[in-house]
CSV table of C-alpha atoms in Angstrom, one decimal:
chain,number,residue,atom,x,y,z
Q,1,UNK,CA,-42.9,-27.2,1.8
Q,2,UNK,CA,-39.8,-28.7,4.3
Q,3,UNK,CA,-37.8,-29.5,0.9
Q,4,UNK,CA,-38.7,-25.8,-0.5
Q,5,UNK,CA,-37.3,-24.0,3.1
Q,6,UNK,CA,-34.2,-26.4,3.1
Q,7,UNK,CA,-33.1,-25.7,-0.6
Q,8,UNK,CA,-33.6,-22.0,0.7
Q,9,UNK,CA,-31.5,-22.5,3.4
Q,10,UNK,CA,-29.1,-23.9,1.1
Q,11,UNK,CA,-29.1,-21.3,-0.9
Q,12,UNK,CA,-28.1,-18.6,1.6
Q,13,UNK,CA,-25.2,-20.3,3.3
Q,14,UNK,CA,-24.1,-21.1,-0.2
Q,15,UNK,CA,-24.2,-17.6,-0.9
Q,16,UNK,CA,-22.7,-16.4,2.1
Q,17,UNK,CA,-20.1,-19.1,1.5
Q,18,UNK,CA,-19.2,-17.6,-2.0
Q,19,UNK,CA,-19.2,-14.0,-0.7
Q,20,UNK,CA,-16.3,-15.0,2.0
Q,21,UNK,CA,-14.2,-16.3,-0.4
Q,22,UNK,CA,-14.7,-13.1,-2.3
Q,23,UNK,CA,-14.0,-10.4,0.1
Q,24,UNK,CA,-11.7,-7.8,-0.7
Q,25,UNK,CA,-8.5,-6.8,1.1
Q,26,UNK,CA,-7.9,-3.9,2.2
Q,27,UNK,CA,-3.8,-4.0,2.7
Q,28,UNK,CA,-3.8,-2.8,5.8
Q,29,UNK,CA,-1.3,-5.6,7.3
Q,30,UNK,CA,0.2,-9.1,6.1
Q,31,UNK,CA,-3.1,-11.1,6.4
Q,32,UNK,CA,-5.0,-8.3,5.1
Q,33,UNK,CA,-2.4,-7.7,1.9
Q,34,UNK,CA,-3.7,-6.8,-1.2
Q,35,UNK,CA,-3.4,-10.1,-3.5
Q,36,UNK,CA,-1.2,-9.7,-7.1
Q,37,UNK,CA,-1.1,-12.7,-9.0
Q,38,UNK,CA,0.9,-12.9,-12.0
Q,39,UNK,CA,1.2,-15.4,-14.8
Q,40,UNK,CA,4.1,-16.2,-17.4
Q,41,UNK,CA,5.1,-13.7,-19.7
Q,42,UNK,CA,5.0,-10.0,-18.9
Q,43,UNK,CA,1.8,-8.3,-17.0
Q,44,UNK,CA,1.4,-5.2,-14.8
Q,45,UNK,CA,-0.6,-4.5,-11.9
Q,46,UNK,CA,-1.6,-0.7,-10.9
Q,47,UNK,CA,-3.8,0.0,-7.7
Q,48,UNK,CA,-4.2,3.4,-5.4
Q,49,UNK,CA,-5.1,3.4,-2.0
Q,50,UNK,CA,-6.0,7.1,0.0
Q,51,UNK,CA,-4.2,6.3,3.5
Q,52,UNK,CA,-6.0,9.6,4.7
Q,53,UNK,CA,-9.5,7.7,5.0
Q,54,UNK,CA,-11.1,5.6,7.6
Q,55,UNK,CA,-12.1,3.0,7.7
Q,56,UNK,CA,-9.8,0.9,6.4
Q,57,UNK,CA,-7.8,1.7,8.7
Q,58,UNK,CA,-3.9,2.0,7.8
Q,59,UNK,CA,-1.1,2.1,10.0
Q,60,UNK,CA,2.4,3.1,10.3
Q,61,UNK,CA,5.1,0.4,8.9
Q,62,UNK,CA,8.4,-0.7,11.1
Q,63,UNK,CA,10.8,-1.6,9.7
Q,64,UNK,CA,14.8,-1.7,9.8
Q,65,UNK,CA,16.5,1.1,7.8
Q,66,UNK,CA,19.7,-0.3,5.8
Q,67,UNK,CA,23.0,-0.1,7.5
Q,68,UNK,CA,21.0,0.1,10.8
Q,69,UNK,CA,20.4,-2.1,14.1
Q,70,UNK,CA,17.5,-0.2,15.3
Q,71,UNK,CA,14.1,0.0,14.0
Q,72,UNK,CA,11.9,2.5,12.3
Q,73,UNK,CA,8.5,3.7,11.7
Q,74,UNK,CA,7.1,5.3,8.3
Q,75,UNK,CA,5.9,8.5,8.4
Q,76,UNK,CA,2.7,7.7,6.6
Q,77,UNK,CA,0.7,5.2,6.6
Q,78,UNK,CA,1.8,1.9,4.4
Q,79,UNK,CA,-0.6,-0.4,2.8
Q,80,UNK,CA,0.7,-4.1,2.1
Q,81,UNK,CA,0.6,-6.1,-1.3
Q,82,UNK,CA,1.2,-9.9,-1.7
Q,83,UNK,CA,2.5,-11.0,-4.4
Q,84,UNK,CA,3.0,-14.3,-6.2
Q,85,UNK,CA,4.7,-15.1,-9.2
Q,86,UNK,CA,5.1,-18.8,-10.8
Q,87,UNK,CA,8.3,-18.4,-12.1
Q,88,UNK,CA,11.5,-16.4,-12.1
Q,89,UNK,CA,11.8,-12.9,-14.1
Q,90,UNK,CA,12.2,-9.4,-14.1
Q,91,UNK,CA,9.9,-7.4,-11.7
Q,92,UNK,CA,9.5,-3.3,-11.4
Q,93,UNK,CA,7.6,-1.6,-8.9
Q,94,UNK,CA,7.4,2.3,-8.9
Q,95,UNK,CA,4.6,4.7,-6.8
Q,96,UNK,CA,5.0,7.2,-9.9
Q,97,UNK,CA,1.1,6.9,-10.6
Q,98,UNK,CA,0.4,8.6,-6.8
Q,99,UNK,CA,-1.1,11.9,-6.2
Q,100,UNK,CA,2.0,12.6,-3.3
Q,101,UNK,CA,5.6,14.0,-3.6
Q,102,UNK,CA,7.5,11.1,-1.5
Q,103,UNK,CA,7.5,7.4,-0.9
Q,104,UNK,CA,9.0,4.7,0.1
Q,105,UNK,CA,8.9,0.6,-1.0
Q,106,UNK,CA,9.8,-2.2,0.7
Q,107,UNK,CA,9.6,-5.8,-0.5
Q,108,UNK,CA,10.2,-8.9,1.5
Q,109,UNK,CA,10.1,-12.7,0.6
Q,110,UNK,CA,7.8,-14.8,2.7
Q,111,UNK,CA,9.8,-17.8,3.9
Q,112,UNK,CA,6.7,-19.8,5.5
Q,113,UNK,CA,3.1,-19.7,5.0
Q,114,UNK,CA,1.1,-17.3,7.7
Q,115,UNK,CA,0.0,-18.7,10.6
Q,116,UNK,CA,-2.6,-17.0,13.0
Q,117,UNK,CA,-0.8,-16.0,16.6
Q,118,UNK,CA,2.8,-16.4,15.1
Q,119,UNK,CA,5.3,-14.3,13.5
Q,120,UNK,CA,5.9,-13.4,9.7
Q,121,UNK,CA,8.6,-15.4,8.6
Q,122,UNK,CA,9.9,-13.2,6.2
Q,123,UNK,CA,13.4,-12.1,4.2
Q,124,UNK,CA,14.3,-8.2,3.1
Q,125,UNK,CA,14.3,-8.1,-0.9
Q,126,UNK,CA,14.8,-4.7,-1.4
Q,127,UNK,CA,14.2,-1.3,0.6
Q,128,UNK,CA,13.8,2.1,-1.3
Q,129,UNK,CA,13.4,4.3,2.0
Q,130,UNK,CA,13.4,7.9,2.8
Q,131,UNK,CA,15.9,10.2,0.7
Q,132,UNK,CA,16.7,7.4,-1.2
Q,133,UNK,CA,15.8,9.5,-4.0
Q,134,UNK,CA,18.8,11.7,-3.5
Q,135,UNK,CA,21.2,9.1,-4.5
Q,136,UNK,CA,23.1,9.7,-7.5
Q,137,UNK,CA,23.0,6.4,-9.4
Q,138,UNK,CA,18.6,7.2,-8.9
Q,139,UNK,CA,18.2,8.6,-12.1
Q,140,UNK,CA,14.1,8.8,-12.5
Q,141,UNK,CA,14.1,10.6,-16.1
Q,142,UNK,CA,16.3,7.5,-17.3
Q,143,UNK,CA,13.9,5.2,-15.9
Q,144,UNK,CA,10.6,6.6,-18.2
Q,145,UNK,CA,9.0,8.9,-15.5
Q,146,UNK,CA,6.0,10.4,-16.3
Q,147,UNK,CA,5.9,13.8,-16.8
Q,148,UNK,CA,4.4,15.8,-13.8
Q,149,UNK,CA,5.5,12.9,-11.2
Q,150,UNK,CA,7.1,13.5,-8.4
Q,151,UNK,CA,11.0,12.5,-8.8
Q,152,UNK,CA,10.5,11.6,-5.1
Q,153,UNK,CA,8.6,8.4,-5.7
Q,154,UNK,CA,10.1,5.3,-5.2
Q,155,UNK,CA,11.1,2.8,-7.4
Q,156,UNK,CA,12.6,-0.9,-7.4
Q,157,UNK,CA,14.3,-3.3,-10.1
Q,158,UNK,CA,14.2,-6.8,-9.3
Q,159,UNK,CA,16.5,-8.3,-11.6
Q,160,UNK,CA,16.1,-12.5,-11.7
Q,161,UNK,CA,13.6,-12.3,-9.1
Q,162,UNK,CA,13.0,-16.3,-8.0
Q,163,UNK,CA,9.8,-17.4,-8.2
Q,164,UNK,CA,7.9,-17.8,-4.7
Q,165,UNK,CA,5.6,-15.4,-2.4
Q,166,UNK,CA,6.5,-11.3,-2.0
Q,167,UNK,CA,5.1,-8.5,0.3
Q,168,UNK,CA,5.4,-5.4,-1.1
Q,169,UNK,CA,4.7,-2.0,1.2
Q,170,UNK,CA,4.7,1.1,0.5
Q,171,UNK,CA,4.3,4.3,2.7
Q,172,UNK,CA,4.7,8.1,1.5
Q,173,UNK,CA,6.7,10.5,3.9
Q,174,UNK,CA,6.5,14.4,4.6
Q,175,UNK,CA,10.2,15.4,2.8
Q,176,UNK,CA,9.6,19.2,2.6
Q,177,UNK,CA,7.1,22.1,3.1
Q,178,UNK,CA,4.2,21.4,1.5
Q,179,UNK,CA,4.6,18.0,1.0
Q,180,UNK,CA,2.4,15.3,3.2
Q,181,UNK,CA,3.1,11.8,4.3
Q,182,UNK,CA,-0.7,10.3,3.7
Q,183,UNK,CA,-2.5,10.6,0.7
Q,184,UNK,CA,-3.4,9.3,-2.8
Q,185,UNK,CA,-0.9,6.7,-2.8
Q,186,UNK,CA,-0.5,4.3,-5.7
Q,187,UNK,CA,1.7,1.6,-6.9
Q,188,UNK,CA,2.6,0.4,-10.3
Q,189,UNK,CA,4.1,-3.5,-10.5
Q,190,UNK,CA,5.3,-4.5,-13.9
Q,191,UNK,CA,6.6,-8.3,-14.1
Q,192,UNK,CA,8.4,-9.8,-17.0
Q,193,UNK,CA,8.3,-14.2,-15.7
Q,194,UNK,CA,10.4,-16.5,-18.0
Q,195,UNK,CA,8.3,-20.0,-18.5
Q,196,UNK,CA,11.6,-21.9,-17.3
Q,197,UNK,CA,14.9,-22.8,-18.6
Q,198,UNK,CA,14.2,-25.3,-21.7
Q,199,UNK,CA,15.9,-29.2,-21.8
Q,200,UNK,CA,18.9,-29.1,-23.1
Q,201,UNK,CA,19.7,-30.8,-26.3
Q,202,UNK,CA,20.1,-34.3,-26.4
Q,203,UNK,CA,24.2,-34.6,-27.7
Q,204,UNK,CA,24.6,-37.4,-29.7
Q,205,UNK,CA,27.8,-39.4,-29.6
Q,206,UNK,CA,30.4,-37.7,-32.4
Q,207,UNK,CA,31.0,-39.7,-35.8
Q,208,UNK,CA,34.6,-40.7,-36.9
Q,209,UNK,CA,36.3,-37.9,-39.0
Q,210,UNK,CA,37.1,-40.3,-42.1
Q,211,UNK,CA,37.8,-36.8,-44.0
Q,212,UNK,CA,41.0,-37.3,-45.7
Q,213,UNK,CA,41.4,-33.7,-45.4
Q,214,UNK,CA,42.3,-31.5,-41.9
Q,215,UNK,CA,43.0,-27.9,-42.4
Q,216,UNK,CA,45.3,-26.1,-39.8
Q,217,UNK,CA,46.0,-22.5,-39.4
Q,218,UNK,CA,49.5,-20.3,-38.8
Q,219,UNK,CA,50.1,-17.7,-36.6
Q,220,UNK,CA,48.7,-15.2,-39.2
Q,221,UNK,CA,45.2,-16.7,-39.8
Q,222,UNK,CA,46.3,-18.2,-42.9
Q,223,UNK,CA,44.7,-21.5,-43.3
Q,224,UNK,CA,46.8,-24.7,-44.1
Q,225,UNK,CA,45.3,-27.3,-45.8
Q,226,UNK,CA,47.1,-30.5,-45.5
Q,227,UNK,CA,46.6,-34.2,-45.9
Q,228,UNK,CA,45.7,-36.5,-43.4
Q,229,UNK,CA,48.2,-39.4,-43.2
């Protein structure tokens, strides 16, 4: 009977064990970022979040606009992605699978591991922020839109991206009438990871040229042939 109530014992802080490892993040700040893992070779990653519901409960981002010494908050609330990837490459991310007309991204490298009661040690990436969308050189229908997206979504190219730790937030913003900052907002990352730079070649010591014959060229491209001496 004692043997019979310990192994159930066991049994439940096993399983309550198992189901802490497992819980799911919400993305509502860095420790609660939604986890990407990629492997070598070329995967993508799609998730939607409603920033209009509670619980979870989502937040405003603040962050430092580019070209500026003062800091900002998002208009709608952001949710927070971390990503890792094992190896250099290629990396897109786009909100054009969101039910919203405007977005921002913003994706930061993570310097040193999180620590509880200490600040995030992280890097700016990239920033696609508010009216970003207006540049000129953001041309959306060259860049495979869907049809019926919003051409004020954001969207990043991370060309040779190293390999290491990422956060990736996003937020929508209220651009025009009609328009709304929180809602159905989704994200879209598509990585393309090299497996590494192979060994080069072993180079093996050149032979002697015993040829009796060199060939030389004029001016022209005409090609000489003459005799060695």
């Amino acid at each position: 009977m004692t043997k019979r109530i310990i192994f159930i014992l066991l049994a439940v802080f096993w399983g309550l064990g198992l189901q802490a490892q497992t819980v799911e993040k919400d993305g509502t700040y860095y420790y609660d970022a939604i986890p990407v893992t990629f492997d070598i070779g070329k995967m993508i990653f799609t998730d939607v979040r409603d920033t209009r519901k509670v619980p979870p409960w989502y937040n405003s981002f603040i962050y430092m606009p580019k070209g500026s010494s003062h800091y900002q908050k998002t208009q709608g609330n952001a949710v927070f992605y971390r990503m890792e990837i094992p190896a250099s490459g290629n990396v897109i991310v786009h909100n054009w699978n969101s039910r919203m007309g405007f977005s921002s991204l913003f994706v930061y490298r993570l310097l040193s591991e999180l620590q509880p009661d200490s600040d995030v040690n992280i890097e700016e990436v990239e920033i696609f922020e508010e009216g970003d969308f207006m540049s000129p050189d953001f041309d959306p229908e060259k860049l495979g839109i869907p049809e019926g997206a919003s051409h004020g979504l954001a969207y990043i190219h991370l060309k040779n991206l190293p390999a290491g730790t990422y956060f990736i937030i996003t937020a929508g913003y209220k651009y025009m009438n009609g328009s709304v900052p929180n809602g159905e907002l989704g994200i879209t990352i598509i990585a393309d990871l090299s497996p590494g730079i192979p060994d080069e070649p072993e180079i093996l010591p050149e032979e002697p040229d015993n040829s009796p014959v060199c060939y030389q060229y004029d001016q022209s491209g005409n090609r000489i042939k003459t005799n060695k001496k």
